[in-house]
CSV table of C-alpha atoms and ligand atoms in Angstrom, one decimal:
chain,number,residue,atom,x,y,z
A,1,UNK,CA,74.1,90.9,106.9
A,2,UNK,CA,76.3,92.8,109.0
A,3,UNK,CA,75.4,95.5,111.7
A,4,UNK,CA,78.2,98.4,112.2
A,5,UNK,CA,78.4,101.6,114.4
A,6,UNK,CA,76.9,104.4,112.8
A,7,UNK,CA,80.3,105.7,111.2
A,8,UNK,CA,81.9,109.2,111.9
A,9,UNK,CA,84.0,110.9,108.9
A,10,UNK,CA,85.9,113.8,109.9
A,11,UNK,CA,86.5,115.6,107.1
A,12,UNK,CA,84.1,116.3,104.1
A,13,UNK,CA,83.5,119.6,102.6
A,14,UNK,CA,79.9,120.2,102.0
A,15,UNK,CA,80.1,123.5,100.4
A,16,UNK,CA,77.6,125.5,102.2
A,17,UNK,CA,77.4,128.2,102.3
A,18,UNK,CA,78.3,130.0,99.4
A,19,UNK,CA,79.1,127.0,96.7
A,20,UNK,CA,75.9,125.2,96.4
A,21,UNK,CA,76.2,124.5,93.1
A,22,UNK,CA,79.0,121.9,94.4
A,23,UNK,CA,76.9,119.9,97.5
A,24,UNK,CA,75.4,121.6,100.4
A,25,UNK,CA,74.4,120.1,104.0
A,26,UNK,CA,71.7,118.5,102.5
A,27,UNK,CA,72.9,116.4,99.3
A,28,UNK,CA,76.3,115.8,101.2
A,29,UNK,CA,74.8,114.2,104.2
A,30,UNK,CA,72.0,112.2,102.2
A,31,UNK,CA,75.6,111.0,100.4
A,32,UNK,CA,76.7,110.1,104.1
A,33,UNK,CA,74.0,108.2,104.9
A,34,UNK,CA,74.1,105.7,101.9
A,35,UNK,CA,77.5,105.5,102.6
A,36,UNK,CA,76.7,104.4,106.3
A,37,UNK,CA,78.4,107.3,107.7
A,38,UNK,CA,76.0,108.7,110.6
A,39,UNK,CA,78.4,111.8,111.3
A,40,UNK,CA,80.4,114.2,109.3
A,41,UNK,CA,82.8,116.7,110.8
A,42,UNK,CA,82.4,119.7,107.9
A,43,UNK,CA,85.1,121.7,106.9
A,44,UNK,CA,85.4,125.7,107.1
A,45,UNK,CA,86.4,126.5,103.9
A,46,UNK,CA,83.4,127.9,102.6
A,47,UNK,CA,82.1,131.1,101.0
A,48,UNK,CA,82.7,133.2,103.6
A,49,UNK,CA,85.0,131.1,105.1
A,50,UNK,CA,84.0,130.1,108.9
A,51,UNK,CA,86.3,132.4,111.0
A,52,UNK,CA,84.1,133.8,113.9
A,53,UNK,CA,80.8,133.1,116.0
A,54,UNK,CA,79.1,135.1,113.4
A,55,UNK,CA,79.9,133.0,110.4
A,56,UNK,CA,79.7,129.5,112.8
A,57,UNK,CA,76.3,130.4,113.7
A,58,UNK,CA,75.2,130.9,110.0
A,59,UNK,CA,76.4,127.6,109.0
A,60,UNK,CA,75.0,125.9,111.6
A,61,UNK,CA,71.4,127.2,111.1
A,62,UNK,CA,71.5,126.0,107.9
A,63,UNK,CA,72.6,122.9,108.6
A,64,UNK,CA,69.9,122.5,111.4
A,65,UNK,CA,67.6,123.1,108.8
A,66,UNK,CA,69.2,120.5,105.7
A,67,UNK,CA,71.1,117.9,107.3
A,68,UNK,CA,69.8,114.1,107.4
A,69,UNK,CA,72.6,113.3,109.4
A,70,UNK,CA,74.4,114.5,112.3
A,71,UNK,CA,77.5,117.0,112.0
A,72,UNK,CA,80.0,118.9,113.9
A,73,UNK,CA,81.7,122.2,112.3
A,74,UNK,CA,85.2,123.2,112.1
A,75,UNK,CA,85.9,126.8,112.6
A,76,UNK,CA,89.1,128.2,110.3
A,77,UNK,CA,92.0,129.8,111.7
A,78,UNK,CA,92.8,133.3,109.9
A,79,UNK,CA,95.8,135.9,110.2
A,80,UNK,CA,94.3,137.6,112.5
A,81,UNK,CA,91.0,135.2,114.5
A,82,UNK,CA,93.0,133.4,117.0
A,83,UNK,CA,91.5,135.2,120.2
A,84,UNK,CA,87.7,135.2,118.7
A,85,UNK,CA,88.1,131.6,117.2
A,86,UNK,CA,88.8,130.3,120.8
A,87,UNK,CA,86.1,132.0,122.1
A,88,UNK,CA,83.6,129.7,120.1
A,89,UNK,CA,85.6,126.6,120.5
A,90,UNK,CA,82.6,124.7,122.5
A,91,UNK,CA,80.5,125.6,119.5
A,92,UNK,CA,83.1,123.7,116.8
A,93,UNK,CA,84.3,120.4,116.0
A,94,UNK,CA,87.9,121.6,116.6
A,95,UNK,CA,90.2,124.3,114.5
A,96,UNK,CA,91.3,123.8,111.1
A,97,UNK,CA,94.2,125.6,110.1
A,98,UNK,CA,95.3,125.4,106.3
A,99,UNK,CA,99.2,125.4,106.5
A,100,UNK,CA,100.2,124.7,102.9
A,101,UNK,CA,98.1,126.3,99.9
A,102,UNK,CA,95.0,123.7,99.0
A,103,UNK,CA,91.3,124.6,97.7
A,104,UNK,CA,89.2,127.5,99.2
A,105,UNK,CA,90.2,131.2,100.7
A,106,UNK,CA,91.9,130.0,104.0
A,107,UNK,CA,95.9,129.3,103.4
A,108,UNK,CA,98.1,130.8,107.0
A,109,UNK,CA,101.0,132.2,105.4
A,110,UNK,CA,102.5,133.5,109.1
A,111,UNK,CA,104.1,131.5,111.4
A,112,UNK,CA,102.9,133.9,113.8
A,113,UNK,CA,99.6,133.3,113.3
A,114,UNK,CA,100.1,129.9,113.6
A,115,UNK,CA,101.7,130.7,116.7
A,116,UNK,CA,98.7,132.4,118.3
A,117,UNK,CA,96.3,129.8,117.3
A,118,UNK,CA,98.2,127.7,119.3
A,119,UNK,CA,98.4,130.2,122.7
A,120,UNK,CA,94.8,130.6,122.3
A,121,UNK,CA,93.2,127.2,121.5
A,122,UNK,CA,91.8,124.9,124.6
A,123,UNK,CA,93.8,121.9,124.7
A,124,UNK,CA,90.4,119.7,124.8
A,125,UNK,CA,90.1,120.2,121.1
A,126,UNK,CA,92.7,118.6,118.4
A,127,UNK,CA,93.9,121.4,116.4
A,128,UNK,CA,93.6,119.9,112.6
A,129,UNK,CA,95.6,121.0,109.6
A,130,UNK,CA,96.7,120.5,106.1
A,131,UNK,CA,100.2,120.3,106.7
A,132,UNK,CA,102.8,118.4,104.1
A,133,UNK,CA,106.4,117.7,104.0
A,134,UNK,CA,108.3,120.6,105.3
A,135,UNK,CA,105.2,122.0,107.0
A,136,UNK,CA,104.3,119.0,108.8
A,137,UNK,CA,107.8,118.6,110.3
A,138,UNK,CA,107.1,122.6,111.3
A,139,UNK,CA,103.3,122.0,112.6
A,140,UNK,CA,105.1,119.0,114.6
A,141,UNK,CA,107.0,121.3,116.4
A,142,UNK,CA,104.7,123.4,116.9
A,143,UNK,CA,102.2,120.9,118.9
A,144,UNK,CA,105.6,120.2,121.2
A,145,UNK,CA,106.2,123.7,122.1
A,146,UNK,CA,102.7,124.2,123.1
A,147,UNK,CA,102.1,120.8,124.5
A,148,UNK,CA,98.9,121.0,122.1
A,149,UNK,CA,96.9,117.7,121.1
A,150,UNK,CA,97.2,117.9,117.3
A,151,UNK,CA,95.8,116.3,113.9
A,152,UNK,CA,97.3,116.0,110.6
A,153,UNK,CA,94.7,115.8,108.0
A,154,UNK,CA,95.4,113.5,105.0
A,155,UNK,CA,99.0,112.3,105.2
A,156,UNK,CA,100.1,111.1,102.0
A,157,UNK,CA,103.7,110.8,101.7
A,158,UNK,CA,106.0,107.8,103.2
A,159,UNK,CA,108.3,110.2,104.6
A,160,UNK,CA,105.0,112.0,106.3
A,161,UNK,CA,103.6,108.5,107.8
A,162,UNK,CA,107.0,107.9,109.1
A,163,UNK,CA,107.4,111.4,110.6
A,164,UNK,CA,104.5,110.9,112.4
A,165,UNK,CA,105.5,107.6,113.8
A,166,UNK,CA,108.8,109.2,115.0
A,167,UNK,CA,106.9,111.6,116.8
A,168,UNK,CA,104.4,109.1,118.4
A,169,UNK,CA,106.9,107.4,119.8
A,170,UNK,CA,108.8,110.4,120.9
A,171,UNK,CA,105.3,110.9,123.3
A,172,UNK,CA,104.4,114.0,121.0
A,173,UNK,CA,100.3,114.0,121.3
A,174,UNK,CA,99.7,113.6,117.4
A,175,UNK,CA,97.3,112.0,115.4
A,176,UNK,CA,96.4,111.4,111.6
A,177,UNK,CA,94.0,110.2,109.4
A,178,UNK,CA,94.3,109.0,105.8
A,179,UNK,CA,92.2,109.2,102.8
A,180,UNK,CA,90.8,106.3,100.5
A,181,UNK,CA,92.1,107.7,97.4
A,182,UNK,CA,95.7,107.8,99.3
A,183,UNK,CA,95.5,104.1,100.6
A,184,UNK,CA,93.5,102.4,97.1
A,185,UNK,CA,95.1,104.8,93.8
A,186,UNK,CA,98.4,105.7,93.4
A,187,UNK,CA,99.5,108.8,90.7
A,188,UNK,CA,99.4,105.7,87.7
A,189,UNK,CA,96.2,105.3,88.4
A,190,UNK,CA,95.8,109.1,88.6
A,191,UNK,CA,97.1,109.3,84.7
A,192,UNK,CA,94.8,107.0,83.0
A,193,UNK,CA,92.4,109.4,84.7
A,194,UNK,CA,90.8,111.9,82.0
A,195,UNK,CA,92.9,115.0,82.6
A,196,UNK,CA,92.2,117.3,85.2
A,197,UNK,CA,90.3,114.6,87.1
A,198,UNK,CA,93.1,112.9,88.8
A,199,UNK,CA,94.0,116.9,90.6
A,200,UNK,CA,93.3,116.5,94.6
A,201,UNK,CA,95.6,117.8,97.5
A,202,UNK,CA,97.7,116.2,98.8
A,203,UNK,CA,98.5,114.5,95.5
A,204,UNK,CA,98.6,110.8,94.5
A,205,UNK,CA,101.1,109.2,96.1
A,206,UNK,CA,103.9,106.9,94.3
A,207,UNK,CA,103.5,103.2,94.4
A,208,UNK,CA,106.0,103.2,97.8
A,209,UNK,CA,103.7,105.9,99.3
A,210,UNK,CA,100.7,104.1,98.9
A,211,UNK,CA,102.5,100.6,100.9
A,212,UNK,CA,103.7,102.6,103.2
A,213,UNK,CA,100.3,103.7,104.4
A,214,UNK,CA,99.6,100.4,104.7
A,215,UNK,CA,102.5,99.2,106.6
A,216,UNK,CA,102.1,101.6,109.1
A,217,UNK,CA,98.4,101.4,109.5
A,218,UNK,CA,98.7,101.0,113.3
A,219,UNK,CA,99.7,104.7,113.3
A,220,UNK,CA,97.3,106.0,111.3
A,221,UNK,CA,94.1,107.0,113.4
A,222,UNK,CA,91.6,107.8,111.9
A,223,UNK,CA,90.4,107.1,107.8
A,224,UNK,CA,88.5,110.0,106.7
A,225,UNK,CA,87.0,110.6,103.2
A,226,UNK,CA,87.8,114.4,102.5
A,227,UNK,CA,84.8,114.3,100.5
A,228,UNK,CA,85.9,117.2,97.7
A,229,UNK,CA,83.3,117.8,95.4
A,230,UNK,CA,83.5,119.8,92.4
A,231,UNK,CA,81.4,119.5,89.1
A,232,UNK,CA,82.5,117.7,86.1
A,233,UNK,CA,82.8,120.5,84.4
A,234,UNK,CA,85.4,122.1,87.0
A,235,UNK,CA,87.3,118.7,86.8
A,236,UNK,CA,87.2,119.0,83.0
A,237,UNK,CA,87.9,122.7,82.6
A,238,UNK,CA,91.9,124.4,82.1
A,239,UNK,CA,91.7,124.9,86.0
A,240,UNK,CA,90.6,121.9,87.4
A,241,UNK,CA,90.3,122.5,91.0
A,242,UNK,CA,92.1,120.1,93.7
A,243,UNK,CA,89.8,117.6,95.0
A,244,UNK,CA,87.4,113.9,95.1
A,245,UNK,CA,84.0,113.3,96.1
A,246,UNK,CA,84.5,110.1,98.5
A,247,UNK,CA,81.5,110.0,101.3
A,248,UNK,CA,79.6,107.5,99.6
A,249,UNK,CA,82.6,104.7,98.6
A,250,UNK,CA,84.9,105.4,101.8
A,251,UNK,CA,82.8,102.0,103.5
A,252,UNK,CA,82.3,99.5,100.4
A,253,UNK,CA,86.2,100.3,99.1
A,254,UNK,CA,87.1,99.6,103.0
A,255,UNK,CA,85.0,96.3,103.0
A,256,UNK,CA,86.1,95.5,99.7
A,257,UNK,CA,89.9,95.4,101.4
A,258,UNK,CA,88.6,93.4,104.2
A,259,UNK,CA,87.5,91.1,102.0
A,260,UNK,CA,91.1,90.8,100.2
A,261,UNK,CA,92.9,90.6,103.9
A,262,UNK,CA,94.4,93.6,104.2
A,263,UNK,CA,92.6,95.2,106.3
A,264,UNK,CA,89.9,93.5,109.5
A,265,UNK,CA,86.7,94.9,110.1
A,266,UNK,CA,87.7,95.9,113.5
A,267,UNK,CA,89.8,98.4,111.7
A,268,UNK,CA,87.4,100.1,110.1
A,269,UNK,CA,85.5,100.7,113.8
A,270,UNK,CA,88.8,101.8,115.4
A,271,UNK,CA,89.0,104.3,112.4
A,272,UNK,CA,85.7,105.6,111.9
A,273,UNK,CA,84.2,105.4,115.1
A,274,UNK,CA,86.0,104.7,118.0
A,275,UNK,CA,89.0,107.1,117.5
A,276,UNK,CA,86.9,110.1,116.1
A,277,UNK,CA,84.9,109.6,119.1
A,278,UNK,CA,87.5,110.2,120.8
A,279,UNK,CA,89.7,112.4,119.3
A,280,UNK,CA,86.8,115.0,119.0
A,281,UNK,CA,84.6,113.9,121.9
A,282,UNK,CA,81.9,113.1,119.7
A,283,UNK,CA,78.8,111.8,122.0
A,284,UNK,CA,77.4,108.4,121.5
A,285,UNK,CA,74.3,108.3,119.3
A,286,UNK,CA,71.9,105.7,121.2
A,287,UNK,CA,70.2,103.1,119.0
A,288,UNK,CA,72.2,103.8,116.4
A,289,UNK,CA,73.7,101.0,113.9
A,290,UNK,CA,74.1,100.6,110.2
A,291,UNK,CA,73.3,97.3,108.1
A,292,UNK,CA,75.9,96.2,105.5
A,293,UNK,CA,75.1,93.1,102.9
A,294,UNK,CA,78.8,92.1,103.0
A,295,UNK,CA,78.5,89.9,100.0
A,296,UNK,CA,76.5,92.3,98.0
A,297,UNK,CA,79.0,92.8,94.3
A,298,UNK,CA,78.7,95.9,92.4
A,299,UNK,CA,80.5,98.4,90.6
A,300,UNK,CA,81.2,102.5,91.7
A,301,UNK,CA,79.7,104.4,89.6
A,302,UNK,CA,79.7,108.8,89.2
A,303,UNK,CA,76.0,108.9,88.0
A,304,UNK,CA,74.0,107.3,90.6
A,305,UNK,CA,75.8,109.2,93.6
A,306,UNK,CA,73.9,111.1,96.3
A,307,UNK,CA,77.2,114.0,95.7
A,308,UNK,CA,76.1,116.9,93.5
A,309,UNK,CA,79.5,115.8,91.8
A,310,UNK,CA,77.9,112.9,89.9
A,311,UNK,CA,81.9,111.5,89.3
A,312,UNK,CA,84.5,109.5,91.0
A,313,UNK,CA,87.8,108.6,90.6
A,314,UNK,CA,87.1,105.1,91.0
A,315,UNK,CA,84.8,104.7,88.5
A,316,UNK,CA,84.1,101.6,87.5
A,317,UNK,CA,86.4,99.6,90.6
A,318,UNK,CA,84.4,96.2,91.5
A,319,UNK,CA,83.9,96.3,95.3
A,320,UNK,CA,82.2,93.8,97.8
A,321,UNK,CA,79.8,95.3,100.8
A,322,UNK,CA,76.8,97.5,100.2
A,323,UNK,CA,74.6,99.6,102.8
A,324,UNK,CA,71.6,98.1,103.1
A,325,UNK,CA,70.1,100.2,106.0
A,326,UNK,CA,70.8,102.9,108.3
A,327,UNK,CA,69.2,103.7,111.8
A,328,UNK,CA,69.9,106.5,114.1
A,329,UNK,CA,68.3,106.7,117.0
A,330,UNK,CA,66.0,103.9,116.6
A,331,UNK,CA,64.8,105.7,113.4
A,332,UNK,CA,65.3,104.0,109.5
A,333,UNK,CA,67.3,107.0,108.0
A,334,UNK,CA,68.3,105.2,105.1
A,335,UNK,CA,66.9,102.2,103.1
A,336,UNK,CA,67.9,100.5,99.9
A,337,UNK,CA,69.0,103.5,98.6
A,338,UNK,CA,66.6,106.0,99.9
A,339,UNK,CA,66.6,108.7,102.7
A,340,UNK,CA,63.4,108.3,104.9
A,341,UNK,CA,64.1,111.1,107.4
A,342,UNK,CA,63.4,114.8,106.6
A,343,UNK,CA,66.2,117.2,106.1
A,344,UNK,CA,67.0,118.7,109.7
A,345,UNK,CA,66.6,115.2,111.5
A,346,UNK,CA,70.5,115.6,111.8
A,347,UNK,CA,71.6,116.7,114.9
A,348,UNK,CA,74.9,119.3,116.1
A,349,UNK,CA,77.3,117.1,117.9
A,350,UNK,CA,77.8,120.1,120.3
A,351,UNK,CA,74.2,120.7,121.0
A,352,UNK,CA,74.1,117.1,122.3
B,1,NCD,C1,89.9,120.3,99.3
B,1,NCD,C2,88.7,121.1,98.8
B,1,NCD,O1,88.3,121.0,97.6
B,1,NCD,O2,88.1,121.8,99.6
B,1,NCD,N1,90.6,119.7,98.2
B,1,NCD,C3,91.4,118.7,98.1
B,1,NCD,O3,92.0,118.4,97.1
B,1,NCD,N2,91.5,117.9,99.2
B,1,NCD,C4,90.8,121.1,100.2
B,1,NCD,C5,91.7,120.2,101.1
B,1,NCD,O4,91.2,119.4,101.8
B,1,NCD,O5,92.9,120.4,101.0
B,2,ZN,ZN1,99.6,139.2,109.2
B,3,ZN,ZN1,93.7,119.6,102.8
B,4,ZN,ZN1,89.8,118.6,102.8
């Protein structure tokens, strides 16, 4: 048995409010838990999307009420929110800003909005976004003007990872995260998905993506699930909407790699815990750990997940490491695959 930090994924969509149907602070944190992640970072692309105090608030309540573990909220930047969005910044886990078109109603089509995000947000917060290939090189640019710390969510491309590293190195005060899905299935593996199923954004790399990710793992900062969930029948319908559940298997597929070498376990900390801590001046959780039975051989599977989106892409992959326990301040939250809190023992990160 190994003991980790309590694990910190910054960027899961949990749906609530307004799509229950696909996960909500409750299910999507009990999904966290058994996948020894003791702190989400939720995304604003909700139902109404999270754009003011108002709407910030109203999440928040409810996940003060439902959530087993802790969280942080984004807020979302709009066409028009930059001024009011700022104003709540203390109150958010930093600002999302969706640059290129992607699930959900948020999608900044003026440069001059993106512009006035960036006059009006406090430098103490990363500024996040969806931003790929031509967009990212614009976003970059943006973040240099500004002198703005920034965060690109979910790089995917080899051209993207190598942008970034050019940037790095040029002082620029960037940082990314990548997905599992990016780093462990490449768009191959995505066809002999049943159709529909293999749809997420960005999109499945090629196999050259996928190694560069690895190669240049020392820039990447942070690994991050984007937990997506949708219900099978979404995936299986004419329209399948863009996304993977991924809270629960981020960890085993992660120890599964450091099993094969390619990866050391003081990566995963880096990754998960010390850089989000960082990045998003996340407080320190006292007495706080999670148990992992390294050893422990099984298969993923869609039905038994704690996600309302009883699927997964990597259905059937054989991985090595499985949470055996989780403790958050000195209290058994998780346990052989039950939760043993109540819903609300998860705290606000900005209430700490
Ligand atoms: C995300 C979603 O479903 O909210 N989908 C996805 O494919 N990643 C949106 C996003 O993160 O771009
Ligand atoms: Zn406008
Ligand atoms: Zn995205
Ligand atoms: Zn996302």
């Amino acid at each position: 048995m190994i003991r980790l930090p309590g694990l910190i994924d910054i960027h899961v969509h949990l749906r609530e409010p307004g799509e229950e149907y696909k996960e909500d602070f409750s299910t999507g944190t009990s999904a966290a838990l058994k996948g020894g992640i003791t702190t989400v970072l939720a995304m604003p692309n909700t139902h109404p999307p999270l754009l003011d105090r108002e709407s910030l608030r109203a999440a928040a309540e409810l996940a003060k009420k439902k959530a087993y573990c802790d969280y942080g909220i984004y807020l979302g930047g709009g066409e028009h929110n930059a001024a009011k969005a700022a104003d709540v910044a203390e109150e958010a886990a930093g600002l999302k800003l969706y640059l290129n078109a992607t699930y959900g109603p948020l999608l900044l089509e003026h440069v001059s909005s993106w512009m006035a995000h960036f006059e009006h947000w406090p430098a103490n917060r990363p500024i996040v976004a969806h931003a790929e290939d031509k967009t990212l090189a614009a976003f970059l640019m943006l973040s240099y003007l500004y002198h703005k710390p920034v965060h690109v969510c979910h790089v995917a491309r080899k051209h993207e990872i190598l942008l970034i590293r050019e940037a790095k190195s040029k002082g620029l005060p960037v940082t990314c995260e990548v997905t599992p899905h990016h780093l462990f299935l490449t768009e191959a593996d995505g066809k002999r998905l049943p159709p529909g199923r293999e749809r997420v954004s960005p999109s499945l790399g090629t196999a050259e993506d996928v190694e560069a990710l690895w190669d240049n793992l020392d820039v990447i900062d942070c690994i991050a699930s984007d937990h997506a969930p949708h219900t099978l029948e979404e995936k299986d319908s004419r329209q399948p909407p863009p996304g993977f559940p991924g809270v629960e298997n981020t960890l085993p597929l992660l120890l599964e790699a450091v099993q094969e070498g390619r990866l050391t376990r003081e990566d995963i900390v880096e990754k998960m815990y010390e850089n989000p801590r960082k990045l998003f001046s996340i407080p320190a959780q006292d007495e706080t750990w999670v148990e992992v039975d390294e050893t422990h051989n099984y298969e993923i599977t869609g039905s038994d997940q704690f996600t309302k989106a009883k699927w997964t892409p990597f259905e059937g992959k054989k991985v090595r490491g499985i949470v055996r326990r989780v403790v958050i301040r000195s209290q058994t939250v998780y346990q052989d695959g039950k939760i043993t809190v109540q819903p609300g023992f998860g705290k606000n990160i900005r209430e700490a």
